[in-house]
Structures are given as structure tokens and as C-alpha cells.
Short mmCIF file of C-alpha atoms in Angstrom, two decimals:
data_model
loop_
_atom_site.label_atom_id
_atom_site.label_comp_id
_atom_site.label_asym_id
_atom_site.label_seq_id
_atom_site.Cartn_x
_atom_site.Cartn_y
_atom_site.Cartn_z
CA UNK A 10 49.32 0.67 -5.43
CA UNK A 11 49.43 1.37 -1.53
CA UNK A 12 46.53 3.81 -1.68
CA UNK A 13 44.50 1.62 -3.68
CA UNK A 14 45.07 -1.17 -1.54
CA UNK A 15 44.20 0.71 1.82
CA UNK A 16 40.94 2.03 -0.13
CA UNK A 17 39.77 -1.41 -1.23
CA UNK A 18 40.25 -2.08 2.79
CA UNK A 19 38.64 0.78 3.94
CA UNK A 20 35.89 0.26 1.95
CA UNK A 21 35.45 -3.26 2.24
CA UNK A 22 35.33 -2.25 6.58
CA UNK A 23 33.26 0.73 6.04
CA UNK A 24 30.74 -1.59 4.41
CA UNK A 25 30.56 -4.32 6.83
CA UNK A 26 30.42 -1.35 9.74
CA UNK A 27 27.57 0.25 7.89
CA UNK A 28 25.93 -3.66 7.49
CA UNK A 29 26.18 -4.60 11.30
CA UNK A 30 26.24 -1.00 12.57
CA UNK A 31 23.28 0.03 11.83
CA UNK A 32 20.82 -3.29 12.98
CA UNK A 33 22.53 -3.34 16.11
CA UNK A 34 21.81 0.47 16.69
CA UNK A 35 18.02 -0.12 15.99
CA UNK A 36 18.40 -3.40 18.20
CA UNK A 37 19.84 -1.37 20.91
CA UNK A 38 16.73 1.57 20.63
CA UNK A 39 14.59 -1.47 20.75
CA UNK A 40 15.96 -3.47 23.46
CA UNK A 41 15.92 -0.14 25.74
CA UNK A 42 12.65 0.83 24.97
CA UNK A 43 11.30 -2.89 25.31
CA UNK A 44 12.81 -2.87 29.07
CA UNK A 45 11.38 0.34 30.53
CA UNK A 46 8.51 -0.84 29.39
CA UNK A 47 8.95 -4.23 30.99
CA UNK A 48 9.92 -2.11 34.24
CA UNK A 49 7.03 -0.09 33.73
CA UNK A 50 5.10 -3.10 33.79
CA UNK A 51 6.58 -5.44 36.76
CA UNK A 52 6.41 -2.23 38.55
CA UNK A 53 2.85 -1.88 37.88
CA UNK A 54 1.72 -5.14 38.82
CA UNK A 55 3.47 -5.02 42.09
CA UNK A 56 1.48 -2.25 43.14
CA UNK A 57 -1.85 -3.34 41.61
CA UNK A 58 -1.39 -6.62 44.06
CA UNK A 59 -0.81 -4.26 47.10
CA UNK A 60 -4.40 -2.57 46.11
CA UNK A 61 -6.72 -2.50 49.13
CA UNK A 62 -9.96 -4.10 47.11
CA UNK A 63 -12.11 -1.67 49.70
CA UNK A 64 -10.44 1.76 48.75
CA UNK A 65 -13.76 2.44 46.85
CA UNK A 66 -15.33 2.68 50.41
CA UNK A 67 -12.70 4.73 51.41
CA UNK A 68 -10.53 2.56 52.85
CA UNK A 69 -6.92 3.69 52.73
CA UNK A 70 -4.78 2.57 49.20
CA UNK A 71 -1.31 2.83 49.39
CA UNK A 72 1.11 2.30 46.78
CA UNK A 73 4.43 1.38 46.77
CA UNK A 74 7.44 3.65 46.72
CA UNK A 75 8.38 4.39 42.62
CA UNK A 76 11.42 3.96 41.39
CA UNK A 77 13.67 6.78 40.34
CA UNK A 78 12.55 8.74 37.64
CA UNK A 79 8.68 6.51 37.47
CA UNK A 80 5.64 7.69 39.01
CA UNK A 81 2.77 5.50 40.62
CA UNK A 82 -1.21 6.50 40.31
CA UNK A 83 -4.40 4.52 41.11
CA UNK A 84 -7.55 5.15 39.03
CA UNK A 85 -10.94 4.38 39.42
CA UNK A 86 -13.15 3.08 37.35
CA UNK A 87 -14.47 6.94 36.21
CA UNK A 88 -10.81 7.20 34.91
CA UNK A 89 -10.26 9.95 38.38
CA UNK A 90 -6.81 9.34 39.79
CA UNK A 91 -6.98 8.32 43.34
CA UNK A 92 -3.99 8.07 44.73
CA UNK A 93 -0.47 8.25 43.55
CA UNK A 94 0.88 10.69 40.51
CA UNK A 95 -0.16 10.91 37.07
CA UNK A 96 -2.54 13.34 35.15
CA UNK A 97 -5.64 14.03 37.12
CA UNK A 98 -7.68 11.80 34.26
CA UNK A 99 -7.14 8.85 32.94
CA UNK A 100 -5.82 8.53 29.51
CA UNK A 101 -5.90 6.39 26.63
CA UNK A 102 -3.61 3.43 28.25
CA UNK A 103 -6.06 3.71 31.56
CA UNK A 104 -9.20 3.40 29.51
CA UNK A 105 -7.91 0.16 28.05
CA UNK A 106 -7.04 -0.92 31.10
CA UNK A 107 -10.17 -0.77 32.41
CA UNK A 108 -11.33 -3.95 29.99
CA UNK A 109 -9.26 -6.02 31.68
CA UNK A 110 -6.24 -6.08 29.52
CA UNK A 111 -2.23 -4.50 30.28
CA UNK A 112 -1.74 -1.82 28.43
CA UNK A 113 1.36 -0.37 27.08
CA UNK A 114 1.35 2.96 25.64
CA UNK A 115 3.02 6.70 24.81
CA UNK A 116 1.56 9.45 25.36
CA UNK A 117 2.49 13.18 26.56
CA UNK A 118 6.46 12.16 26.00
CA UNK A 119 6.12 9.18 28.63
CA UNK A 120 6.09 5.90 28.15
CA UNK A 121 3.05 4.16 30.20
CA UNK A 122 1.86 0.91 31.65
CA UNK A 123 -1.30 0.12 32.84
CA UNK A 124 -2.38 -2.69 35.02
CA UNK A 125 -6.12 -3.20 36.14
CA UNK A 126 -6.72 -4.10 39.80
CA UNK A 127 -9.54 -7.12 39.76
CA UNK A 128 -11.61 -7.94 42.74
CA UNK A 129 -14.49 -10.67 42.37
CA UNK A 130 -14.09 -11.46 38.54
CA UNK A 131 -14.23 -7.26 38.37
CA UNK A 132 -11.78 -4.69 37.33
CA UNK A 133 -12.24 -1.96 40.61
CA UNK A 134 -9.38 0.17 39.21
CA UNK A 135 -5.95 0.73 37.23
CA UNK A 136 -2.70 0.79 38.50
CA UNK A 137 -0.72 3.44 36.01
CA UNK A 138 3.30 3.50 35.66
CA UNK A 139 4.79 6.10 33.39
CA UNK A 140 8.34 7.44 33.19
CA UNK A 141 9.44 9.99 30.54
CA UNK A 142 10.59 9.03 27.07
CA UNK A 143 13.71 11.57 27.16
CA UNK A 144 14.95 9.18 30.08
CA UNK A 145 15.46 6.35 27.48
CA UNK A 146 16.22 8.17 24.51
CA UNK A 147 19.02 9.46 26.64
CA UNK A 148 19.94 5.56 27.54
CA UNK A 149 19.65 5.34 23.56
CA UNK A 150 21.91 7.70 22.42
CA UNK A 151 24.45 6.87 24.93
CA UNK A 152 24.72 3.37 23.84
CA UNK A 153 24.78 4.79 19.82
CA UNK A 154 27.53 6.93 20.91
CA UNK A 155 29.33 3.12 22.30
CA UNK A 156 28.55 1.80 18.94
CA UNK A 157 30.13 4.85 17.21
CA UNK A 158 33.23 4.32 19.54
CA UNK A 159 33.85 1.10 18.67
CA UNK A 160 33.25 1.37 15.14
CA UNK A 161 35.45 4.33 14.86
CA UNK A 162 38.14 2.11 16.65
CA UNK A 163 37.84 -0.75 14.09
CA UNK A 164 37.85 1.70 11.78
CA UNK A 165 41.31 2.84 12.95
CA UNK A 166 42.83 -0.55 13.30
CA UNK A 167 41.22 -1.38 9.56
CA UNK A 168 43.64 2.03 8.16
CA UNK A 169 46.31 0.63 10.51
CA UNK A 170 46.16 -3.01 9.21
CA UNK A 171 45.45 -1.81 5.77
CA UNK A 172 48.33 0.21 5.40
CA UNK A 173 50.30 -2.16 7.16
CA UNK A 174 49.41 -5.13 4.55
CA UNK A 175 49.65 -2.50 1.75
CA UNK A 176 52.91 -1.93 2.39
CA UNK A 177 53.53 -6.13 2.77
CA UNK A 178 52.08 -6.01 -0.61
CA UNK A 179 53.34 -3.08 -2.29
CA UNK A 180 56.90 -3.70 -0.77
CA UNK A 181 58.08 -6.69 -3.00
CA UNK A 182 56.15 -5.16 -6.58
CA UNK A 183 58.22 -2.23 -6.43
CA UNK A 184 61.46 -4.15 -5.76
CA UNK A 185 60.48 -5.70 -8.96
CA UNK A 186 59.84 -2.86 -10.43
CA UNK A 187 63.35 -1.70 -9.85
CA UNK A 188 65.04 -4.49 -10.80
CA UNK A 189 62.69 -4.68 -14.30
CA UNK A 190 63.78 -0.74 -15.04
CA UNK A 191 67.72 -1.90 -13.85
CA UNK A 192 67.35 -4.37 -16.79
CA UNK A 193 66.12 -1.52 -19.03
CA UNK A 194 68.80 0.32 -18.06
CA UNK A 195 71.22 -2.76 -19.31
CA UNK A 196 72.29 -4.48 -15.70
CA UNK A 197 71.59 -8.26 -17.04
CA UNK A 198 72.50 -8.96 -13.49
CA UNK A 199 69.69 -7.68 -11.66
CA UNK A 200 67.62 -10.32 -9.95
CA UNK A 201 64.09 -9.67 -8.13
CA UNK A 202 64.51 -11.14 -4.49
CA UNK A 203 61.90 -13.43 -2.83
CA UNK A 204 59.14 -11.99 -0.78
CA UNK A 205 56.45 -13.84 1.90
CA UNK A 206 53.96 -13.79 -0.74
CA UNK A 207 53.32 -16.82 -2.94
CA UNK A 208 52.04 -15.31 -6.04
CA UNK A 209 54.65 -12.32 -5.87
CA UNK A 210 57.50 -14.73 -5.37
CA UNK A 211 55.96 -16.95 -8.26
CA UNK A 212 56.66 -13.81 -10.42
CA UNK A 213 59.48 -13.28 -9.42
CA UNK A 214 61.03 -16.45 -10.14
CA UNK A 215 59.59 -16.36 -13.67
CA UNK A 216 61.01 -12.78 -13.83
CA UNK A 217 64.31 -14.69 -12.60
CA UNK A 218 64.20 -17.42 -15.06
CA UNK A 219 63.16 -15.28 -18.07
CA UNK A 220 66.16 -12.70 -17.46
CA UNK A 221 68.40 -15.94 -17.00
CA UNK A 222 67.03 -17.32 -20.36
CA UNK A 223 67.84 -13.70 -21.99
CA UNK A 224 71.08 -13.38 -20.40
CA UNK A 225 72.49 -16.89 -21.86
CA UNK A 226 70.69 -15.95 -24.95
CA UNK A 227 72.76 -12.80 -25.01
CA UNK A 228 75.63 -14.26 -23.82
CA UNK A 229 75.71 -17.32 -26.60
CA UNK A 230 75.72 -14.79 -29.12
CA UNK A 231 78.44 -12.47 -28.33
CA UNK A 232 80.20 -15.80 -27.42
CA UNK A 233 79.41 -17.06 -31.10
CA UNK A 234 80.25 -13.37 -32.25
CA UNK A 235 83.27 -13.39 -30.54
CA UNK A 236 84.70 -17.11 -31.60
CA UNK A 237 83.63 -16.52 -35.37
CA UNK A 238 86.22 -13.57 -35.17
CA UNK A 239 88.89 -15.31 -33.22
CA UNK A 240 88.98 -18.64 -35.24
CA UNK A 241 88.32 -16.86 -38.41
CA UNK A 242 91.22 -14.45 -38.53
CA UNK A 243 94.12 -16.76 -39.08
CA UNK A 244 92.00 -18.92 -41.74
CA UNK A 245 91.00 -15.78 -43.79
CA UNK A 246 94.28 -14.07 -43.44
CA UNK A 247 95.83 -17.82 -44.77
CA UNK A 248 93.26 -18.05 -47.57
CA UNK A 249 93.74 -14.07 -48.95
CA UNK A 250 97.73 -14.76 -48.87
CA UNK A 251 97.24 -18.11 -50.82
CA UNK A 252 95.65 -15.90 -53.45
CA UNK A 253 97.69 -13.26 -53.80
CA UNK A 254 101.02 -15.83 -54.30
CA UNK A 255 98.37 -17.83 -56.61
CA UNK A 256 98.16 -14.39 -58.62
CA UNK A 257 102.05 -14.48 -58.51
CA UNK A 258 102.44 -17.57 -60.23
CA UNK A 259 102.22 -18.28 -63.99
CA UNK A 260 100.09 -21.66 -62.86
CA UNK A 261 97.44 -20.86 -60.41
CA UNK A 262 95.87 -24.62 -60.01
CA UNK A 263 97.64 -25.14 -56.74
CA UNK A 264 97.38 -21.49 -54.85
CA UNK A 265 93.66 -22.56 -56.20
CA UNK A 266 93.95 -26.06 -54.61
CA UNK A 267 95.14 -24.69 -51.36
CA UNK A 268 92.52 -21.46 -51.39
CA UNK A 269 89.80 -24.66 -51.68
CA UNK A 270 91.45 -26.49 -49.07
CA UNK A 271 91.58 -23.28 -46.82
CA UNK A 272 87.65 -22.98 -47.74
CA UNK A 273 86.31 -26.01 -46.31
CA UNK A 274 88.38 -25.50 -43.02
CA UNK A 275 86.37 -22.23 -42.70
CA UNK A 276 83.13 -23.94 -43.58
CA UNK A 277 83.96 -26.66 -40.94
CA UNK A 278 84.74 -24.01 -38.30
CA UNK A 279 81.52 -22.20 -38.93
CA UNK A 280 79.35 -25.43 -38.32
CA UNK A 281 81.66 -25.61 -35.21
CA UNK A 282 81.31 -22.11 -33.79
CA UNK A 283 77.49 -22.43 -34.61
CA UNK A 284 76.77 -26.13 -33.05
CA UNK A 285 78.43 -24.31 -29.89
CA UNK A 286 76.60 -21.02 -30.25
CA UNK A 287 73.15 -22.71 -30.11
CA UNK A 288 71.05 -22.74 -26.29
CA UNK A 289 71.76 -25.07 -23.57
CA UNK A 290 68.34 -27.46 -24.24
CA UNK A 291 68.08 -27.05 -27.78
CA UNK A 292 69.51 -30.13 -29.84
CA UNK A 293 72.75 -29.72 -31.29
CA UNK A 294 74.06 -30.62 -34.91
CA UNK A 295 75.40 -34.29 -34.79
CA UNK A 296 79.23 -33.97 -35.91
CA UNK A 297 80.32 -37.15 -38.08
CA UNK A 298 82.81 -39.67 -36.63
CA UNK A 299 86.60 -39.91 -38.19
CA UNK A 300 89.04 -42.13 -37.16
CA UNK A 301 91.82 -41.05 -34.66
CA UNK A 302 94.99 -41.81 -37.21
CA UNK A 303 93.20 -40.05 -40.11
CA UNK A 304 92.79 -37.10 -38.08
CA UNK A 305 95.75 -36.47 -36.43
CA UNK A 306 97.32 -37.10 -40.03
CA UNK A 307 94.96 -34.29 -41.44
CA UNK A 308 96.47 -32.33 -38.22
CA UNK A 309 99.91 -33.13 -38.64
CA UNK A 310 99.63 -32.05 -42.49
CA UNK A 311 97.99 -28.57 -41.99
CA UNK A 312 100.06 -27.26 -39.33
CA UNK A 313 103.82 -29.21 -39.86
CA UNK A 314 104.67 -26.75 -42.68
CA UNK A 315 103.67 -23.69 -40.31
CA UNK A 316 105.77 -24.71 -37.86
CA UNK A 317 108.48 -25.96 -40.13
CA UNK A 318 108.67 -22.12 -41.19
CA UNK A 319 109.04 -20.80 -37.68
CA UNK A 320 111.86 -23.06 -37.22
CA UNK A 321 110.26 -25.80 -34.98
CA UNK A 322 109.55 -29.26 -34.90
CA UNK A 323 105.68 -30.76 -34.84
CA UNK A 324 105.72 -34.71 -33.71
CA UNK A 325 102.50 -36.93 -33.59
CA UNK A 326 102.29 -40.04 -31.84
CA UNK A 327 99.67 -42.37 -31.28
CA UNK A 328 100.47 -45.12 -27.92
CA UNK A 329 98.10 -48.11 -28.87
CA UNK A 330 95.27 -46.71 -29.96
CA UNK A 331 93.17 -49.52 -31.86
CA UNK A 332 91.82 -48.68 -35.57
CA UNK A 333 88.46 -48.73 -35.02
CA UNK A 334 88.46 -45.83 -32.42
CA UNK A 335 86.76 -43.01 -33.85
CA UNK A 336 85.78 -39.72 -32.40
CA UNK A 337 83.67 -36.02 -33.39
CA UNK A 338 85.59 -34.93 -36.44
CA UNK A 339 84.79 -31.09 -36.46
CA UNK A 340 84.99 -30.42 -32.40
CA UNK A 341 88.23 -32.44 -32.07
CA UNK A 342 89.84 -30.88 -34.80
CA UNK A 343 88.91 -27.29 -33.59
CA UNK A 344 90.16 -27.87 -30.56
CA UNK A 345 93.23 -29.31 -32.11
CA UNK A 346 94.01 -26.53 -34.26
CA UNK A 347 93.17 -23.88 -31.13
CA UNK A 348 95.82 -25.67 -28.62
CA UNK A 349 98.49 -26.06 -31.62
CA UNK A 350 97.62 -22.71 -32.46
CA UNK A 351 98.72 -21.36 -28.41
CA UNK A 352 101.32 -23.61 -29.00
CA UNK A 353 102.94 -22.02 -32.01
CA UNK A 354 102.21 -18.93 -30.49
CA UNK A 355 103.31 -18.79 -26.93
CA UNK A 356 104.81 -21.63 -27.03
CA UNK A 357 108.55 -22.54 -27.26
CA UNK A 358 110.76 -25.59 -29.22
CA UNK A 359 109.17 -28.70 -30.43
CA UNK A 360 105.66 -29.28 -30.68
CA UNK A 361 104.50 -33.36 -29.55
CA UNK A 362 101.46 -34.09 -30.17
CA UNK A 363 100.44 -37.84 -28.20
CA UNK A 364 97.33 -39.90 -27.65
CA UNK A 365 96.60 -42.45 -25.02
CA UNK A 366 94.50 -45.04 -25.19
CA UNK A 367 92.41 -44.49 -21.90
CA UNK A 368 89.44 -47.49 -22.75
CA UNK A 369 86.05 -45.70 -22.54
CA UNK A 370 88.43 -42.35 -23.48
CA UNK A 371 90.99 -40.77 -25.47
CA UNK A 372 93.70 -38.52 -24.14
CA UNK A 373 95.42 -35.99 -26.30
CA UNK A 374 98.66 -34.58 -25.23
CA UNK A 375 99.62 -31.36 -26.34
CA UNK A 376 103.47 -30.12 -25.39
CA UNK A 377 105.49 -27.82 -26.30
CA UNK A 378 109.40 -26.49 -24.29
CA UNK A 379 107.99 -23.58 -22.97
CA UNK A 380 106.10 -22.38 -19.69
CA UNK A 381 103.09 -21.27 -18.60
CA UNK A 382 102.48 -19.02 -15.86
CA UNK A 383 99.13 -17.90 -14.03
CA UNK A 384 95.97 -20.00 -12.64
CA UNK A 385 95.34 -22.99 -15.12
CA UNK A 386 91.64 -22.13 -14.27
CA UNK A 387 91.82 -18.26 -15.33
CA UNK A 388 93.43 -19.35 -18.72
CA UNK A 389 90.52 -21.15 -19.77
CA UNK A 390 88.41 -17.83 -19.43
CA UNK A 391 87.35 -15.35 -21.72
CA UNK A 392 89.79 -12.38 -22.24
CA UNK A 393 92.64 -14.07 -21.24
CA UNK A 394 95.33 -15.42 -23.70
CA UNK A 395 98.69 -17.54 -23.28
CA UNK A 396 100.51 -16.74 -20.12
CA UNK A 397 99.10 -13.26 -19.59
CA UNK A 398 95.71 -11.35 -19.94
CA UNK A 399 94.50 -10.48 -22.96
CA UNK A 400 91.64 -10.38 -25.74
CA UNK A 401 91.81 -13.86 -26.87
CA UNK A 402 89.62 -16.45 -26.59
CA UNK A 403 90.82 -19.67 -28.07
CA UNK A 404 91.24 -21.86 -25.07
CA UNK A 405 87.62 -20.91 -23.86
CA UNK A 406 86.04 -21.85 -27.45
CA UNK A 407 88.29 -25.35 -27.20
CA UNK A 408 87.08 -26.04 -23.20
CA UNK A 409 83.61 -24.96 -24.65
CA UNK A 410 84.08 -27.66 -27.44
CA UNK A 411 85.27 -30.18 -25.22
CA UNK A 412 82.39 -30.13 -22.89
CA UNK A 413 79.87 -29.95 -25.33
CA UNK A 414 81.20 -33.55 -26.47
CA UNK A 415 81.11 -34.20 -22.99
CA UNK A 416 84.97 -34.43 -22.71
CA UNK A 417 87.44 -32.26 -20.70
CA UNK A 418 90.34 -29.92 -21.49
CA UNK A 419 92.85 -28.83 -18.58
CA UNK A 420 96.55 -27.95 -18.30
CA UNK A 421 98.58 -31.24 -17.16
CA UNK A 422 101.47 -29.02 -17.16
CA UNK A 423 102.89 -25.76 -16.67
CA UNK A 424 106.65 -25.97 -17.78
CA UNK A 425 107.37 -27.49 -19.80
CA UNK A 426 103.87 -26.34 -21.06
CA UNK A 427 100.99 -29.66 -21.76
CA UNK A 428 97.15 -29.32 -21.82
CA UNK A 429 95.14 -32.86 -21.87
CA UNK A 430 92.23 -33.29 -24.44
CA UNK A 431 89.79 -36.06 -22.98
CA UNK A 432 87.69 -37.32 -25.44
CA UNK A 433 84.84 -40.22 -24.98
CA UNK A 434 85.22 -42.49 -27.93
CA UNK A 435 83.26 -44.85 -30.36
CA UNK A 436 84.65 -48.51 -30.96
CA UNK A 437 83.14 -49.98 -34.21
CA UNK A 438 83.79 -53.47 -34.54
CA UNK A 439 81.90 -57.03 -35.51
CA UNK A 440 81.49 -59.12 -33.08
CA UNK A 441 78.65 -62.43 -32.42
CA UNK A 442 75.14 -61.58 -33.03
CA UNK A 443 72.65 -61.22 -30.08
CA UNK A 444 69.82 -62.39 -29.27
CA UNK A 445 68.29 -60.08 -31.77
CA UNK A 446 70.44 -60.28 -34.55
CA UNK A 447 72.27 -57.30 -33.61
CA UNK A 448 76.30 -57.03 -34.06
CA UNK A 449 77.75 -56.24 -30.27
CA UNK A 450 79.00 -52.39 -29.75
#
């Protein structure tokens, strides 16, 4: 990734060097070569004005002084140089000088200017500036050799930056890359952290929320794995014990009556365990509606004979709680049997089971003589069971069932031992129409 990132950037530079490199190198070669021949020029002019018009009758001509590396020479019109330096004849650039026009030319390895020297409306004589062409190719090169310096220094800061911004971009990919093979590896916990890149962060906050998404998947199915078991157990263990004493008995119709019974408590716990298992933002089963007395009587008559044979005492009681209040059947119930469950378990003497009318919400008091010890929050998690640590799970599934009917279950009490069911509840009642015929709620 890094080294195909700085190659992208090297190439992308190299191209653009290459694309303004080499113009400017033949604008340089140009530009020099244009200006000695514009000093060749101004400097042949100057001394064509200084030109005695008379030198042809031998009056003296002088030239001016040539600058370094130039040389000077006055021809005649027969091409013979007269004063000055230069080749002993004329050439080429001289000849055309001699109609009246400047003249730029090469010739010999110089570069030349000539300048005629007019007297009367007639050209008396050329004024010829030369200087070598080595001189400016010199001037040439050294200014390519500037060019190559600079270009090989933004060349240099291009692998700099490059690498630089390859490892900006290469950094946060491989964290992710990490934390993907840490999830192969089975750490559900792994999370890719934010970068200063928009797009890589926008990855890895879908990477985020799609190992979240897996992770509650995973987790709502060893939950329902792990609920099935727990609030299975005692059912099937009930039902396979009604059988056997049914095979005992010369008339089976009520170990068969009872076996039935025990059936459609497990089939009522399933739906419950699976309405739980199913994803946060998927629509959950709606339960049906009982009324409070009829289920606390269904209660009282499942679990009064169980504790009856362990020597205890179960009491319900119901603190003005109108008829018509009605709540989830299957949830309530489960949690229900769950607490009286801990309660017949861990817990000690008689058994009072009481609900309070709280208006808008039900409260359901569970109680028992004994105690409770730990953190009332810790015993509502998974792996911890009754007063001390252990593998079951009953209280979680009942707080799970509770806040999926948007209640709340807590422990009022530690000793004596009470946990509080709050329930929302339905009031069904008639009442005066509306103003669209409908009965008040």
C-alpha cells in the first residue's frame, strides 16, 4: 500500500517535471541565445554611429572598445576588413549587410551581427560583432544544470511528502486490518479507531457498526440458548416425573392432565424466550392481555403445592387493584415464575406475593424471610445466581422481560429479601362516546 502510494506520487511529479522541465530548458537556450544576439546587435550599432563617413579617404575610423569576450571589425564595401577584428573577408552576415539590412547570423562557431554604416542614402561599410557560440552554450548548460537542481529538489520533497502522506494513508488501513484479523481470531471486542481521513473513518464506523450488529446478533443467541436451558430444566424435569407417577397409577387421565398442563407452560415459555431472543429493531410478537386476578390465581395454583411440599407458605394479595386492569400474560408470568422460583430456592419462610395499584402502573411484590447479600445490580447479571455467583440466569431473563414490556425489576429489599415487578398496565372500560364515536380508553 505505502509503496504504491509513493509510486503513484512519484510518478504523477516525475510527469509534471518532465511537462514543465523540458519547455523551460528550450526557453532558457532560447532566451540566451536571443540576448547575445541582441548584445551583438546594440553593440554593433553603437559603433556603426561612431563611423567616420570619410574613412574611405583615409580618414582615421575608430571603433569602440568590445566587450569581453566580442570582437569589433569595419568592412568596406569589397567585403575587406578595415579596422577592428574579424576574418580578413567578409562573410555571409557582412554581404547581407551590405543591402542595407541587420543581419544576424552563425558562422565559424560564432554568433554574428552585422550593422551597415549609411552615409548619403548609401551603405559605405559594415560594422561586424561576433562572439563565440561555446560562450553561450556554456551560459546554457549552466542554467540546465539550475533547472536539474531544482527539479531534483522537488523531486526529493515529492518522495519526502509522498512517503509522508503514504504513511497518513496507510497508517489507519492497517489498524483496520488488525482489528478485522482480531475478529477472525474471535475478539468480538475489537473496534477500528478513528483516523483524520473522512473516507477511512467512514469505514471504519461501518466496520464499527457491522461488528456491533454481529456481536448483539451473537450475543441474543447464546442469550436465547442460554434462557431456553435455564427455564426449561425445571418444566421438563416436572413434566418427565408427572409421567413416570402417571405410569404408576392404574388411571393415567390425571398424570395425563397435568403432563398437558405442564406442556403448554413450556410452549408459553418458548414464545417467551423467543419474543426476547429476537434483535433490538426488529418487531416483537404481541403477547395477549390477561387480567391481574386471573393471573396471579393461575400463579398461586402452579406453585402453592410446590411450596406446600417444602414446608412453606405462598400468600397472594391484591391492594385495590380494579378488574379491568390487565397486563402481558406470557412476560408477566415468566417473570413471575423466575422470582418465585429464587424464592423457593434461596429463599427462606413464607412466600407473599402483593400488588399495588400504582395508576399508569402495577407493582408486584415478591417476599420471602430470608436475605440477600451482594450488589442488587450484579444479581441481575448473567452468571450470577441468588446471593452468590454462579451459572444461573433467571433474574437476567426476568429484568430482560421486564424491560422489553417497558417495565422495571429491582430488589426493594435485601433482608428480609423483596424484588419489585413494575408493570405499565391497560384499563378497559366503557365510558361516553367522543366526538367520533369512539368509547374513551
Amino acid at each position: 500500500m505505502r509503496q504504491r502510494v509513493v509510486r503513484v506520487a512519484l510518478t504523477a511529479v516525475l510527469v509534471a517535471l518532465v511537462l514543465l522541465a523540458v519547455p523551460l530548458a528550450l526557453a532558457i537556450r532560447s532566451s540566451l541565445y536571443a540576448g547575445q544576439r541582441d548584445a551583438l546587435e546594440r553593440a554593433a550599432l553603437a559603433a556603426a554611429v561612431r563611423v567616420n563617413p570619410d574613412y574611405a579617404r583615409g580618414d582615421p575610423a575608430e571603433l569602440p572598445a568590445a566587450a569581453s569576450g566580442q570582437r569589433l571589425g569595419l568592412y568596406d564595401p569589397r567585403l575587406r576588413l578595415h579596422t577592428g577584428t574579424g576574418p580578413r573577408t567578409g562573410d555571409d552576415a557582412v554581404g547581407r549587410a551590405l543591402a542595407g539590412k541587420v543581419t544576424r547570423d552563425s558562422s565559424g562557431g560564432e554568433l554574428v551581427a552585422a550593422v551597415p554604416v549609411s552615409h548619403a542614402e548609401q551603405v559605405i561599410g559594415v560594422v561586424r560583432a561576433s562572439s563565440p557560440v561555446a560562450e553561450v552554450r556554456g551560459r546554457v548548460f549552466a542554467g540546465w544544470a539550475v533547472l536539474a537542481g531544482v527539479a531534483a529538489v522537488a523531486l526529493t520533497v515529492a518522495v519526502l511528502v509522498a512517503r509522508r502522506q503514504a504513511r497518513a494513508l496507510a497508517a489507519p488501513l492497517e489498524d483496520l486490518s488488525r482489528h478485522c484479523r482480531a475478529v477472525a481470531e474471535g475478539d468480538l471486542t475489537a473496534r477500528a479507531a478513528p483516523s483524520t481521513i473522512a473516507e477511512i473513518d467512514q469505514v471504519s464506523r461501518t466496520h464499527n457498526d457491522m461488528l456491533h450488529s454481529l456481536t448483539e446478533l451473537l450475543r441474543h443467541e447464546r442469550n436465547f440458548t442460554a434462557d431456553a436451558s435455564h427455564q426449561l430444566r425445571t418444566p421438563l424435569t416436572g413434566l418427565q416425573l408427572t409421567l413416570e407417577a402417571g405410569l404408576a397409577q392404574d388411571d393415567t387421565r390425571p398424570a395425563l392432565e397435568e403432563a398437558l398442563a405442564a406442556t403448554r407452560r413450556l410452549h408459553e415459555t418458548v414464545e417467551e424466550v423467543l419474543r426476547l431472543s429476537r434483535p433490538a429493531g426488529l418487531p416483537r410478537p404481541v403477547t395477549p392481555d390477561r387480567p391481574v386476578r386471573e393471573l396471579l390465581a393461575h400463579a398461586e395454583g402452579r406453585w402453592h403445592g410446590l411450596f406446600a411440599r417444602d414446608g412453606r407458605r405462598l400468600e397472594v394479595a391484591v391492594q385495590d387493584v380494579p378488574d379491568d386492569v390487565r397486563v402481558p400474560g406470557g412476560p408477566v408470568t415468566e417473570i413471575l415464575n423466575v422470582l418465585l422460583d429464587n424464592a423457593r430456592v434461596h429463599g427462606r419462610g413464607t412466600v407473599r406475593v402483593t400488588v399495588r395499584d400504582l395508576d399508569d402502573a402495577l407493582a408486584f411484590d415478591i417476599a420471602d424471610e430470608g436475605a440477600m447479600d451482594g450488589d442488587g445490580v450484579r444479581l441481575f447479571g448473567r452468571g450470577h445466581s441468588g446471593g452468590g455467583p454462579g451459572a444461573g440466569i433467571g433474574l437476567a431473563l426476568a429484568r430482560d422481560l421486564a424491560v422489553s414490556l417497558g417495565g422495571r425489576l429491582s430488589l426493594a429489599r435485601a433482608a428480609p429479601t423483596m424484588f419489585t415487578l413494575l408493570v405499565p398496565v391497560r384499563r378497559e372500560h366503557s365510558g361516553p362516546q367522543d366526538d367520533t364515536g369512539q368509547g374513551s380508553r
